Structures are given as structure tokens and as C-alpha cells.
XYZ file of C-alpha atoms in Angstrom:
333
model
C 57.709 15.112 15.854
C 55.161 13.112 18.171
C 52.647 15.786 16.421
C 53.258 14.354 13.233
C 51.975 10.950 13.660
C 48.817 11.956 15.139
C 48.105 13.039 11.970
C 49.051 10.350 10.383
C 47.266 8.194 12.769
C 43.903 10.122 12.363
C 44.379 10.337 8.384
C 44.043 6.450 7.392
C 44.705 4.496 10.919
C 48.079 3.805 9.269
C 50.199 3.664 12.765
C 52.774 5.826 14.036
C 56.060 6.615 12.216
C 57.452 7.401 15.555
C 57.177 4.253 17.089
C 59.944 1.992 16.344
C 61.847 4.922 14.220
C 64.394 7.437 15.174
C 62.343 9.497 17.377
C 62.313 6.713 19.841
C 64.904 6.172 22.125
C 65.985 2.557 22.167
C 68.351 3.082 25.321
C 66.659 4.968 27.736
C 62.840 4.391 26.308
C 60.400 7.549 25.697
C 60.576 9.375 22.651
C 63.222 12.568 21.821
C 61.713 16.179 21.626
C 63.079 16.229 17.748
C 65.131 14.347 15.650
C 67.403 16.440 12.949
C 69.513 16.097 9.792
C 72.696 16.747 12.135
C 71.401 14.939 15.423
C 68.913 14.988 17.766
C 67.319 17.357 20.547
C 66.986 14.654 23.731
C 65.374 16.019 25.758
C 62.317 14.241 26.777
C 59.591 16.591 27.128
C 55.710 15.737 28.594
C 54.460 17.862 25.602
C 56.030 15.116 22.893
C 55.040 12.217 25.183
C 51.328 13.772 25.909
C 50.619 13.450 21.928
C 52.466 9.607 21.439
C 49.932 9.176 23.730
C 47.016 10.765 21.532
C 48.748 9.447 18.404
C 48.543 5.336 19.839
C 44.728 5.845 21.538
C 43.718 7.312 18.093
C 45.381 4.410 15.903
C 44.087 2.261 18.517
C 40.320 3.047 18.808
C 40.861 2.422 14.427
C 41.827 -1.108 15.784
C 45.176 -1.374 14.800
C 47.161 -3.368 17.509
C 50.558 -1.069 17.217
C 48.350 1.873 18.597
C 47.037 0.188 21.593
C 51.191 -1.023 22.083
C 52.458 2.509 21.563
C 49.554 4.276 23.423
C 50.036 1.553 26.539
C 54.231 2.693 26.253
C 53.666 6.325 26.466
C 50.837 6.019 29.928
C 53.360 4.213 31.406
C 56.099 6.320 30.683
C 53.852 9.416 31.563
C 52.707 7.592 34.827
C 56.502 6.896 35.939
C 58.449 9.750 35.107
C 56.122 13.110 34.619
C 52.720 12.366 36.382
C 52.850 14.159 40.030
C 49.921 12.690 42.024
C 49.853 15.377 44.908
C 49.887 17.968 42.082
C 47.349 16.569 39.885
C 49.706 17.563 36.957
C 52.392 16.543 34.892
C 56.325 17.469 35.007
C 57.338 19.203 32.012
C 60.723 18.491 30.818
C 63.653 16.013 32.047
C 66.877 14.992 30.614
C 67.635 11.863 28.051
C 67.510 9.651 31.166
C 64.227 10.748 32.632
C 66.355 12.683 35.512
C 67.315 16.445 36.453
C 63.479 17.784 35.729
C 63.355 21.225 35.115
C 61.818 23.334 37.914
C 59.436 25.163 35.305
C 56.086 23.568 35.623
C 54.001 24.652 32.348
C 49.828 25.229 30.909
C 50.964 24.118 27.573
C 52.288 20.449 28.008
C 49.443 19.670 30.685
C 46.858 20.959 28.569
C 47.758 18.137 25.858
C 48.232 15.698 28.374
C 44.683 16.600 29.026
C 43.839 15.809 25.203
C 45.765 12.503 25.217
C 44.074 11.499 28.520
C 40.400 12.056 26.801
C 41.417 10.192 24.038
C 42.921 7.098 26.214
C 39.503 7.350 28.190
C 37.897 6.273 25.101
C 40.208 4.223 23.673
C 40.545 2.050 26.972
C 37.338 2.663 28.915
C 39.866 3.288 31.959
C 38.730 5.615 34.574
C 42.243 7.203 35.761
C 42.577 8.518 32.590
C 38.996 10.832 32.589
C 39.861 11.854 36.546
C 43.308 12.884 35.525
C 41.693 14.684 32.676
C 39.156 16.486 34.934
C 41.910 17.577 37.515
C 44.192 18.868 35.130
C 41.346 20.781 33.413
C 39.889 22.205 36.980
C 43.824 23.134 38.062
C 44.261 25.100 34.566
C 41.151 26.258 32.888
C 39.266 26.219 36.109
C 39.837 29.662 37.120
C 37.651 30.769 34.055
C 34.662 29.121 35.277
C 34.407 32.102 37.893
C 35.887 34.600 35.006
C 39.236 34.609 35.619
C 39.709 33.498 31.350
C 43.620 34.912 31.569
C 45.034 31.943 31.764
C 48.466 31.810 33.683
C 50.889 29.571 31.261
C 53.927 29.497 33.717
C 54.302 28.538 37.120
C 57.373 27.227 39.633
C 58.171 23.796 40.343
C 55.444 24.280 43.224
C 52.618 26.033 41.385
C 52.965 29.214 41.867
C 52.054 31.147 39.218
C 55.160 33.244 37.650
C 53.413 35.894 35.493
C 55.988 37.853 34.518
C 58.033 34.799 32.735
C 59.711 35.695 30.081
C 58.945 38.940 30.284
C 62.171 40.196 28.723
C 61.458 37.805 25.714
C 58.021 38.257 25.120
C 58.167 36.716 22.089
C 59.460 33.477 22.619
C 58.649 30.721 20.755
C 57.555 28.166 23.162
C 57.151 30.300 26.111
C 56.056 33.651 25.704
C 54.977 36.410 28.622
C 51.577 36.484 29.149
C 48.628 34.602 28.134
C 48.067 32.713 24.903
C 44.629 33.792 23.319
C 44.818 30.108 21.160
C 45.054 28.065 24.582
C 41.673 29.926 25.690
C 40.435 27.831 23.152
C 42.102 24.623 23.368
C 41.390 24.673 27.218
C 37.435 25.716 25.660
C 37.155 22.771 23.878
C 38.519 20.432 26.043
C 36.352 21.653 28.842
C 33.260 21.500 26.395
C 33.825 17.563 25.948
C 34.116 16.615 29.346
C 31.276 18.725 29.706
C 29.647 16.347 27.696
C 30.891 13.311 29.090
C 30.468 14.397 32.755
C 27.902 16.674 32.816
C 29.418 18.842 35.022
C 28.210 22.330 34.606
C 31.398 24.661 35.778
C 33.382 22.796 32.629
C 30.400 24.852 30.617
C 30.801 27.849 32.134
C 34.717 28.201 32.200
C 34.115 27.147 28.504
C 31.833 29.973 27.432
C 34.101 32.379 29.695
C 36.945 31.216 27.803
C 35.624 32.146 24.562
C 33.993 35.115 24.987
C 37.503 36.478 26.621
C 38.902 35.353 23.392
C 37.004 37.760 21.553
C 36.939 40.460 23.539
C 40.452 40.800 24.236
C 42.013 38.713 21.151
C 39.682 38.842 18.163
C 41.747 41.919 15.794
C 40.587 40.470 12.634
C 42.017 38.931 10.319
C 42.877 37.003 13.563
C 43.351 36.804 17.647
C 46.431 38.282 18.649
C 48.952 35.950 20.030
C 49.849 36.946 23.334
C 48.005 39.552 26.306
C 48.896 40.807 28.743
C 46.984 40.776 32.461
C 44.867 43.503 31.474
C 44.090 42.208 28.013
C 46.520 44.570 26.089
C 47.957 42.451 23.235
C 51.503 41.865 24.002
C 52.643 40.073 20.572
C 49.833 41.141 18.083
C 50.808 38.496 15.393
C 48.364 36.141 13.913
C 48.982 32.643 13.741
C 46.671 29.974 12.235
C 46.356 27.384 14.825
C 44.176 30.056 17.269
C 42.102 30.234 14.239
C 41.711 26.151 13.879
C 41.376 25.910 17.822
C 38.247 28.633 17.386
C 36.420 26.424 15.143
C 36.551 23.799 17.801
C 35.482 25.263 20.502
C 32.577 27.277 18.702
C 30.956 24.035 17.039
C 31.390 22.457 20.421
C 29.701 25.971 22.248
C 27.079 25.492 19.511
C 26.022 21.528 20.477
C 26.614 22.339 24.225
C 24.046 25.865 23.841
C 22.117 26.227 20.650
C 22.702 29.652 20.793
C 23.237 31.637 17.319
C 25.844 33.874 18.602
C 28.267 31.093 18.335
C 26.951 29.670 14.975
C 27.730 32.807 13.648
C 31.288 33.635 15.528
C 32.332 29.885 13.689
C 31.158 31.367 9.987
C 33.134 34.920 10.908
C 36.451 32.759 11.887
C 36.298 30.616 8.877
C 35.825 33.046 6.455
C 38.972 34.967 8.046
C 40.832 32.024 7.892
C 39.663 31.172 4.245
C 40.694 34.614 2.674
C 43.797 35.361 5.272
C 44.924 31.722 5.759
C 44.682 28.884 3.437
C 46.886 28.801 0.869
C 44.550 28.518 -1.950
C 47.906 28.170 -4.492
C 49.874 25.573 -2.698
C 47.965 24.096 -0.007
C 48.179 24.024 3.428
C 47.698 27.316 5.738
C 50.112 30.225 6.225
C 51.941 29.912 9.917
C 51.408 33.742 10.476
C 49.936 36.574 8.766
C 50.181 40.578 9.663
C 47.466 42.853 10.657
C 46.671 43.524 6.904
C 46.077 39.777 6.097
C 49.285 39.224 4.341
C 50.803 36.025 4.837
C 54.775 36.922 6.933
C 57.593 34.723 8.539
C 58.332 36.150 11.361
C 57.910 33.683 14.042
C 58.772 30.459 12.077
C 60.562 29.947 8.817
C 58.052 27.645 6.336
C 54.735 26.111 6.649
C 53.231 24.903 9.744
C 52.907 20.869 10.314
C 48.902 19.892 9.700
C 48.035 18.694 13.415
C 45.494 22.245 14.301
C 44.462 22.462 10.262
C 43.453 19.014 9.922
C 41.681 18.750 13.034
C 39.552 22.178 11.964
C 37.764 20.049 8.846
C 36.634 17.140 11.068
C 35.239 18.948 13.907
C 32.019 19.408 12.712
C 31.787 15.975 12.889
C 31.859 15.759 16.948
C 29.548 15.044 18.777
C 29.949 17.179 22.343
C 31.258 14.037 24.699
C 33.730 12.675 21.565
C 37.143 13.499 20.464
C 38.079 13.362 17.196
C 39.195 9.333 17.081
C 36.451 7.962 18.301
C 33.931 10.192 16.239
C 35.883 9.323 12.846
C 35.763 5.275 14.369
C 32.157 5.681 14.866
C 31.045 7.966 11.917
C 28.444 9.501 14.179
């Protein structure tokens, strides 16, 4: 649900609908991972509380007072119950009282803790927030920058990569064996803006790495599979549609950061993939999941996706390589 009103904060600056609503939890504080027709799920989860955090800095930087509020809730919250200074990384999950943490320490929640930090960094001109940023992305993605692009997604509660997680279940819908193409690209675009807010050349390379193991080992058009395994052999070979959005990202970013064609041309190949395979033309929106023949399935999930990856893939060819999406919409560079 936090997911949700980033978009909504991004669309018109119109605040959060999860601040003062039933996602939040009045007793304890912090937000709940969902909220259902027959109840809520409570536990509290860095992944939900990563993007309250992106959803207030973006509503802020539009320079509406409840973002700065709700953004200011969420660091705090962050900073007292998940953030790990030793580790340079974020807890993942705890219970409805911000006790019991679970021992699995994950990529995916740290990665958009990574996001909301960048976008706090601009939102608040504080420092902590772009070092946090750069350690998380040098403990993740940083491995790629010497071509290690694999990323490991799951590790134990002292950072020890576990890659055979889940192998059993490789399927599994939040955390599947082996390495998820899409976050090769999330982690690529994230590395590609503090590239260009730091300067800091191994960002570049992991970036570039990143991508180009993407393609080689994920790129089965109409898509990129969804999971490999640690030799590149696609584990789960469905397509879903947020890899897709994450690619367009990453390649405009590759294409400000290099000037090289190659990329340019990778970013008209993915969108015209996604534009016959994807978008729903009829109804709107984008298809979760499609097969290997283009044809739109539910396998995975049952109904269409929410609009956080689709949404951002039509404004990032307006960034500029050291923005995030906020502060390039507040700007209108």
C-alpha cells in the first residue's frame, strides 16, 4: 500500500492517502504491510516504510507541508527500528510492535531504502541520507562494479549470503531462488544517479555491468526472464512488466551517463516489446505477466499490477543523470 501513494504523490503533489488513514498504525506508529477488506497484514516491513519515505520527500520537494511531516515520520522510524549502523543496511521485517525482527536480511527492501534515501537527499539537502545511500548501494550492487552482476537477494541476519534460499520454492512471490534480472536494473539506475551526483566512477561501471548482464543472461524477448540462476540459466522464465519499466530507466540514464548508441537503441528495442507485449492498448494500464509468445497470462498474480514501475517509465526521459524523479518533475528540467 505505501506504493500506492507514491504515485499519487508524484501524479498531482496531492499528499499521501496513507498518512493519517488505515494503513497507519495509530498505536504502535509505522505503517502496516497491507490493509484488507477482512483485516490487516501487521507486520511492519522496511520495504513499506522505505517508499512512505519516497512517497513524503516526493510530496514534499512539490511543497506540500504533509510530505515533509510524513517523510520526517518514516526517517525516524527507519533510523530507530530498521537502520543497522555497523551493517550499513536496513532490517527487513519486525512484528506490529517494532520487536522479534526476522533473521532474514534482504536486496529487495534495502534497495528501496536506497531510492527513498536519494529522494530525502534532495528533498532535505541532508547528508546522512546520500552516505546511507552510497553504502547501501556499494554493499549490494557493488559487487558488479568488478563483474560480479548476479546479484545475491538473500542473506542471514549477519550477511552472509544464502544462495540457495528458497530453493524449493523457486517461484515465490516475494522471495524467489536466485537472482532477479529486474533488480539488475533498479540497482543500474540507482547507481547511475549517484553516479551523477557523486561522480564516483565504480557506481558507472557496476551500472553498465549491471545492464549488459541483463541482456545477456535475461533479455528472451518479448521480455527478461524473471529469475537466474548462478550460472545465468533462467530459473522462472516468466515475463513481468516492471523489469521492462526498470530497463527504460536505467538505459536513458546509461545514455546521459555515456552517449553511446548501443544503449539508445537497447531503450527503443524494450519499448517497442513492451508496447506490442505489454500495454493494454484496450483497457489501460500494462499486463502483470505475459508468456514466451507475448500473450498476456496470470500466473504469478491475479489482476493488474498497481502503476508505481509504469508510471515512472513515461517520466524518465525527463531525468537528468544526478535527479530522481521528484525533484526533476519540481524543477521541469
Amino acid at each position: 500500500m505505501p506504493r500506492v501513494a507514491l504515485v499519487w504523490g508524484q501524479d498531482a503533489g496531492v499528499g499521501s492517502p496513507c498518512s493519517d488513514g488505515p494503513g497507519h498504525d495509530d498505536e504502535h506508529g509505522g505503517w502496516f504491510n497491507a490493509v484488507m477488506p477482512d483485516g490487516v497484514d501487521d507486520r511492519k516491513e522496511l520495504y513499506g516504510h522505505a517508499h512512505v519515505l519516497l512517497a513524503g520527500s516526493s510530496v514534499a520537494q512539490a511543497g506540500f507541508a504533509e510530505g515533509e511531516r510524513l517523510a520526517r515520520e518514516a526517517s525516524e522510524l527507519i533510523d530507530r527500528h530498521y537502520w543497522v549502523e555497523a551493517d550499513g543496511a536496513g532490517l527487513d521485517s519486525l512484528d506490529r510492535t517494532f520487536a522479534n525482527p526476522d533473521p532474514y536480511r534482504g536486496l529487495n527492501g534495502n534497495m528501496h531504502l536506497t531510492e527513498a534515501y536519494l529522494a530525502a537527499y534532495e528533498a532535505f539537502g541532508d547528508d546522512v541520507f546520500l552516505d546511507r545511500a552510497l553504502r547501501l548501494a556499494r554493499r549490494l550492487s557493488g559487487p558488479a562494479a568488478s563483474g560480479e552482476y548476479r546479484l545475491v537477494e538473500h542473506f542471514d541476519q549477519g550477511w552472509t549470503p544464502v544462495r540457495d534460499y528458497n530453493r524449493e520454492v523457486p517461484n515465490h512471490p516475494f522471495r524467489p531462488y536466485g537472482s532477479r534480472v529486474g533488480h539488475w536494473l533498479e540497482w543500474a539506475k540507482l547507481d547511475l544517479q549517484l553516479y551523477g551526483i557523486t561522480g564516483q566512477e565504480w557506481l558507472l561501471d557496476a551500472a553498465r555491468t549491471l545492464v549488459e548482464g541483463a541482456f545477456a543472461d535475461g533479455w528472451h524477448e518479448p521480455g527478461f526472464v524473471y529469475t537466474v540462476d548462478w550460472d545465468g540459466t533462467p530459473v522462472v522464465d516468466a515475463r513481468f512488466f516492471w523489469p521492462m519499466a526498470e530497463a527504460t530507466g536505467a538505459l536513458h540514464a546509461l545514455v546521459l551517463a555515456t552517449g553511446e548508441d548501443r544503449w539508445q537503441e537497447l531503450y527503443g528495442r524494450v519499448w517497442q516489446q513492451a508496447q506490442a507485449h505489454f500495454v493494454d492498448h484496450e483497457r489501460g494500464g500494462w499486463h502483470s505477466e505475459v508468456d514466451g509468445d507475448g500473450r498476456p497470462v496470470l500466473v504469478t498474480w491475479d489482476g493488474k499490477p498497481d502503476l508505481y514501475h509504469v508510471f515512472q517509465a513515461t517520466l524518465y526521459p525527463r531525468l537528468s543523470l544526478d535527479q530522481g524523479l521528484a525533484a526533476a518533475l519540481t524543477s521541469g528540467r
